[in-house]
Structure formats: C-alpha cells, structure tokens
Amino acid sequence: MKDDQVRGTAALLVNDRREYLLHLRDNIPGICDPGVWSVPGGNRKAGESLEGALGRELMEETGLDIPGLRRLTVVDSVGPDGVVKGRIQVFRGRWNGDAAALPLTEGVMLHWFPAHMVPRLRMCPWTEAAINLDQARAFV
C-alpha cells in the first residue's frame, strides 16, 4: 500500500515483559474512538511523512522519542456504522519506562497491559487487531 493512501499513524510500544503501552482516550463526543483503550498516534499533517507524523504525535501525547520504530501493519479504522474512516500505519517499537511518569497531554491515562488482558478491555478494534498480529508473529 502506498503511503499516500494512509492518513493515520500509531505506535504499538512493547516492553521487555511483552506488555503493551495503551492509552485510555477521553470520552468526549466528536473525537475518534472516545472512551476506549488504544495506542498513541494520530493523523499526519499536509506534507508530513508517516514517520514524521508518528514522531510528532508521540512527542505531543507522551513526551517520548522512540528510535528504531518499524512498520508493523496497516489497519482500517471503522466507525460504528461499519464505514472505514481511514487507514492507519501501525509502527512497533520497544520502550521500558514508567507509563505513569509520562507527561500525558491527551486522554485519561497510559498503562502497560499484558496481551492476555486485551480481550477484557474496551478497545479500538484496529488496536486489538494490531496486538493480535504482533502476538502471532512473536510465536512464529
């Protein structure tokens, strides 16, 4: 898929315990995926590369600058009506810090979760799909 077909970016961050850093989104009308667990990220601005957008979004939302992020997959963000709202390039990276110490500027909180907890969370379907893909690749 060409980069110009993808508008959004997201960072699937994993620590050495194989936990995922998840972001509880604000439950505010009008925002994308309100009140669910997802991963940091957002849409790119005009002329911005996917990598550039992700770096900016990570810094804005969490204060993180993560080197070595690699492309994992492209997912579709689907609205409650079943219509695709846009495509998201999910990147994967490693970080081992304290989620509670991050300077959260959007959303409610950041927290580490092991993969087995994911089905128990209210989560963006595309985020769960990216975690499931990452888990499947870990055991190949």
PDB file of C-alpha atoms in Angstrom:
ATOM      1  CA  MET A   1       0.000   0.000   0.000  1.00  0.00           C
ATOM      2  CA  LYS A   2       1.288   3.459  -0.872  1.00  0.00           C
ATOM      3  CA  ASP A   3       1.900   5.948   1.921  1.00  0.00           C
ATOM      4  CA  ASP A   4      -0.431   8.497   0.319  1.00  0.00           C
ATOM      5  CA  GLN A   5      -3.345   6.088   0.959  1.00  0.00           C
ATOM      6  CA  VAL A   6      -2.665   6.154   4.705  1.00  0.00           C
ATOM      7  CA  ARG A   7      -3.630   9.128   6.849  1.00  0.00           C
ATOM      8  CA  GLY A   8      -3.096   7.927  10.418  1.00  0.00           C
ATOM      9  CA  THR A   9      -0.160   6.659  12.437  1.00  0.00           C
ATOM     10  CA  ALA A  10       0.053   4.700  15.678  1.00  0.00           C
ATOM     11  CA  ALA A  11       2.806   3.340  17.925  1.00  0.00           C
ATOM     12  CA  LEU A  12       2.495  -0.157  19.336  1.00  0.00           C
ATOM     13  CA  LEU A  13       5.071   0.043  22.122  1.00  0.00           C
ATOM     14  CA  VAL A  14       6.168  -3.155  23.865  1.00  0.00           C
ATOM     15  CA  ASN A  15       8.384  -3.555  26.921  1.00  0.00           C
ATOM     16  CA  ASP A  16      10.728  -6.409  27.827  1.00  0.00           C
ATOM     17  CA  ARG A  17       7.909  -8.126  29.763  1.00  0.00           C
ATOM     18  CA  ARG A  18       5.896  -8.239  26.457  1.00  0.00           C
ATOM     19  CA  GLU A  19       3.357  -5.741  27.804  1.00  0.00           C
ATOM     20  CA  TYR A  20       1.742  -3.120  25.583  1.00  0.00           C
ATOM     21  CA  LEU A  21       1.558   0.589  26.372  1.00  0.00           C
ATOM     22  CA  LEU A  22      -2.092   1.533  25.987  1.00  0.00           C
ATOM     23  CA  HIS A  23      -3.729   4.950  26.046  1.00  0.00           C
ATOM     24  CA  LEU A  24      -7.189   5.464  27.532  1.00  0.00           C
ATOM     25  CA  ARG A  25      -8.816   8.025  25.257  1.00  0.00           C
ATOM     26  CA  ASP A  26     -11.031  10.840  26.522  1.00  0.00           C
ATOM     27  CA  ASN A  27     -14.748  10.057  26.466  1.00  0.00           C
ATOM     28  CA  ILE A  28     -15.626  13.277  24.667  1.00  0.00           C
ATOM     29  CA  PRO A  29     -18.187  13.499  21.849  1.00  0.00           C
ATOM     30  CA  GLY A  30     -16.671  14.289  18.483  1.00  0.00           C
ATOM     31  CA  ILE A  31     -13.278  12.647  18.922  1.00  0.00           C
ATOM     32  CA  CYS A  32     -12.221   9.460  17.213  1.00  0.00           C
ATOM     33  CA  ASP A  33     -12.782   6.338  19.337  1.00  0.00           C
ATOM     34  CA  PRO A  34     -13.875   8.084  22.573  1.00  0.00           C
ATOM     35  CA  GLY A  35     -13.518   6.283  25.893  1.00  0.00           C
ATOM     36  CA  VAL A  36     -11.575   3.254  24.681  1.00  0.00           C
ATOM     37  CA  TRP A  37      -8.053   1.913  25.069  1.00  0.00           C
ATOM     38  CA  SER A  38      -5.838   2.442  22.061  1.00  0.00           C
ATOM     39  CA  VAL A  39      -2.212   3.328  21.339  1.00  0.00           C
ATOM     40  CA  PRO A  40      -0.573   6.748  20.926  1.00  0.00           C
ATOM     41  CA  GLY A  41      -0.703   8.267  17.477  1.00  0.00           C
ATOM     42  CA  GLY A  42      -2.723  10.454  15.187  1.00  0.00           C
ATOM     43  CA  ASN A  43      -3.192  11.846  11.722  1.00  0.00           C
ATOM     44  CA  ARG A  44      -0.445  13.370   9.666  1.00  0.00           C
ATOM     45  CA  LYS A  45      -0.410  16.958   8.524  1.00  0.00           C
ATOM     46  CA  ALA A  46      -0.083  18.055   4.892  1.00  0.00           C
ATOM     47  CA  GLY A  47       3.356  17.188   3.527  1.00  0.00           C
ATOM     48  CA  GLU A  48       4.314  15.145   6.596  1.00  0.00           C
ATOM     49  CA  SER A  49       5.709  11.616   6.241  1.00  0.00           C
ATOM     50  CA  LEU A  50       4.189   8.786   8.241  1.00  0.00           C
ATOM     51  CA  GLU A  51       7.376   8.537  10.314  1.00  0.00           C
ATOM     52  CA  GLY A  52       7.397  12.298  10.880  1.00  0.00           C
ATOM     53  CA  ALA A  53       3.753  12.311  11.935  1.00  0.00           C
ATOM     54  CA  LEU A  54       4.270   9.474  14.373  1.00  0.00           C
ATOM     55  CA  GLY A  55       7.322  11.122  15.913  1.00  0.00           C
ATOM     56  CA  ARG A  56       5.389  14.364  16.363  1.00  0.00           C
ATOM     57  CA  GLU A  57       2.318  12.612  17.786  1.00  0.00           C
ATOM     58  CA  LEU A  58       4.368  10.556  20.247  1.00  0.00           C
ATOM     59  CA  MET A  59       6.154  13.672  21.465  1.00  0.00           C
ATOM     60  CA  GLU A  60       2.903  15.644  21.736  1.00  0.00           C
ATOM     61  CA  GLU A  61       0.945  12.932  23.537  1.00  0.00           C
ATOM     62  CA  THR A  62       3.588  11.275  25.720  1.00  0.00           C
ATOM     63  CA  GLY A  63       6.865  13.216  25.535  1.00  0.00           C
ATOM     64  CA  LEU A  64       8.529  10.121  24.037  1.00  0.00           C
ATOM     65  CA  ASP A  65      11.112   9.990  21.260  1.00  0.00           C
ATOM     66  CA  ILE A  66      11.465   6.308  20.359  1.00  0.00           C
ATOM     67  CA  PRO A  67      14.290   5.385  17.981  1.00  0.00           C
ATOM     68  CA  GLY A  68      14.045   2.325  15.747  1.00  0.00           C
ATOM     69  CA  LEU A  69      10.283   2.219  15.217  1.00  0.00           C
ATOM     70  CA  ARG A  70       9.446  -0.137  12.368  1.00  0.00           C
ATOM     71  CA  ARG A  71       6.323  -0.579  10.300  1.00  0.00           C
ATOM     72  CA  LEU A  72       4.154  -3.435  11.541  1.00  0.00           C
ATOM     73  CA  THR A  73       0.898  -3.265   9.572  1.00  0.00           C
ATOM     74  CA  VAL A  74      -1.743  -1.013   8.057  1.00  0.00           C
ATOM     75  CA  VAL A  75      -5.196  -1.246   9.616  1.00  0.00           C
ATOM     76  CA  ASP A  76      -8.573   0.265   8.837  1.00  0.00           C
ATOM     77  CA  SER A  77     -10.308   2.448  11.385  1.00  0.00           C
ATOM     78  CA  VAL A  78     -14.014   1.593  11.111  1.00  0.00           C
ATOM     79  CA  GLY A  79     -16.802   3.733  12.534  1.00  0.00           C
ATOM     80  CA  PRO A  80     -19.800   2.417  14.471  1.00  0.00           C
ATOM     81  CA  ASP A  81     -21.728   2.414  11.188  1.00  0.00           C
ATOM     82  CA  GLY A  82     -19.222  -0.038   9.676  1.00  0.00           C
ATOM     83  CA  VAL A  83     -17.786   2.535   7.280  1.00  0.00           C
ATOM     84  CA  VAL A  84     -13.996   2.801   7.002  1.00  0.00           C
ATOM     85  CA  LYS A  85     -12.934   6.187   8.384  1.00  0.00           C
ATOM     86  CA  GLY A  86      -9.311   5.892   7.338  1.00  0.00           C
ATOM     87  CA  ARG A  87      -6.173   3.788   7.207  1.00  0.00           C
ATOM     88  CA  ILE A  88      -3.567   3.763   9.961  1.00  0.00           C
ATOM     89  CA  GLN A  89       0.085   2.741   9.675  1.00  0.00           C
ATOM     90  CA  VAL A  90       0.946   0.952  12.897  1.00  0.00           C
ATOM     91  CA  PHE A  91       4.599   1.054  13.882  1.00  0.00           C
ATOM     92  CA  ARG A  92       6.170  -1.184  16.520  1.00  0.00           C
ATOM     93  CA  GLY A  93       8.855  -0.195  18.977  1.00  0.00           C
ATOM     94  CA  ARG A  94      10.365  -1.047  22.329  1.00  0.00           C
ATOM     95  CA  TRP A  95      10.264   1.097  25.465  1.00  0.00           C
ATOM     96  CA  ASN A  96      10.732   0.076  29.097  1.00  0.00           C
ATOM     97  CA  GLY A  97       9.777   3.164  31.063  1.00  0.00           C
ATOM     98  CA  ASP A  98       7.193   4.031  33.684  1.00  0.00           C
ATOM     99  CA  ALA A  99       3.887   4.779  31.944  1.00  0.00           C
ATOM    100  CA  ALA A 100       2.566   6.723  34.945  1.00  0.00           C
ATOM    101  CA  ALA A 101       5.542   9.110  34.795  1.00  0.00           C
ATOM    102  CA  LEU A 102       4.867  10.229  31.212  1.00  0.00           C
ATOM    103  CA  PRO A 103       3.612  13.793  30.702  1.00  0.00           C
ATOM    104  CA  LEU A 104       0.187  12.853  29.326  1.00  0.00           C
ATOM    105  CA  THR A 105      -1.286  15.721  27.306  1.00  0.00           C
ATOM    106  CA  GLU A 106      -4.278  13.919  25.764  1.00  0.00           C
ATOM    107  CA  GLY A 107      -6.579  11.255  27.109  1.00  0.00           C
ATOM    108  CA  VAL A 108      -7.070   9.906  30.602  1.00  0.00           C
ATOM    109  CA  MET A 109      -4.036   7.693  31.241  1.00  0.00           C
ATOM    110  CA  LEU A 110      -1.307   5.460  29.870  1.00  0.00           C
ATOM    111  CA  HIS A 111      -0.829   1.960  31.266  1.00  0.00           C
ATOM    112  CA  TRP A 112       1.080  -1.248  30.496  1.00  0.00           C
ATOM    113  CA  PHE A 113      -1.066  -4.337  29.834  1.00  0.00           C
ATOM    114  CA  PRO A 114      -0.063  -7.936  29.079  1.00  0.00           C
ATOM    115  CA  ALA A 115      -1.612  -9.347  25.899  1.00  0.00           C
ATOM    116  CA  HIS A 116      -3.908 -11.716  27.822  1.00  0.00           C
ATOM    117  CA  MET A 117      -5.738  -8.675  29.276  1.00  0.00           C
ATOM    118  CA  VAL A 118      -6.556  -7.183  25.854  1.00  0.00           C
ATOM    119  CA  PRO A 119      -9.834  -9.120  25.319  1.00  0.00           C
ATOM    120  CA  ARG A 120     -11.092  -7.820  28.675  1.00  0.00           C
ATOM    121  CA  LEU A 121     -10.629  -4.145  27.739  1.00  0.00           C
ATOM    122  CA  ARG A 122     -12.945  -1.832  25.824  1.00  0.00           C
ATOM    123  CA  MET A 123     -10.607  -1.225  22.921  1.00  0.00           C
ATOM    124  CA  CYS A 124     -10.409   0.093  19.376  1.00  0.00           C
ATOM    125  CA  PRO A 125     -10.857  -2.959  17.108  1.00  0.00           C
ATOM    126  CA  TRP A 126      -7.877  -1.943  14.971  1.00  0.00           C
ATOM    127  CA  THR A 127      -5.664  -1.704  18.062  1.00  0.00           C
ATOM    128  CA  GLU A 128      -6.687  -5.177  19.186  1.00  0.00           C
ATOM    129  CA  ALA A 129      -6.015  -6.491  15.664  1.00  0.00           C
ATOM    130  CA  ALA A 130      -2.513  -4.977  15.695  1.00  0.00           C
ATOM    131  CA  ILE A 131      -1.749  -6.541  19.094  1.00  0.00           C
ATOM    132  CA  ASN A 132      -3.055  -9.914  17.910  1.00  0.00           C
ATOM    133  CA  LEU A 133      -0.842  -9.695  14.824  1.00  0.00           C
ATOM    134  CA  ASP A 134       2.162  -8.807  16.967  1.00  0.00           C
ATOM    135  CA  GLN A 135       1.438 -11.742  19.274  1.00  0.00           C
ATOM    136  CA  ALA A 136       1.107 -14.147  16.337  1.00  0.00           C
ATOM    137  CA  ARG A 137       4.434 -13.004  14.902  1.00  0.00           C
ATOM    138  CA  ALA A 138       6.145 -13.414  18.275  1.00  0.00           C
ATOM    139  CA  PHE A 139       5.448 -17.134  18.213  1.00  0.00           C
ATOM    140  CA  VAL A 140       6.369 -17.819  14.581  1.00  0.00           C
TER     141      VAL A 140
END
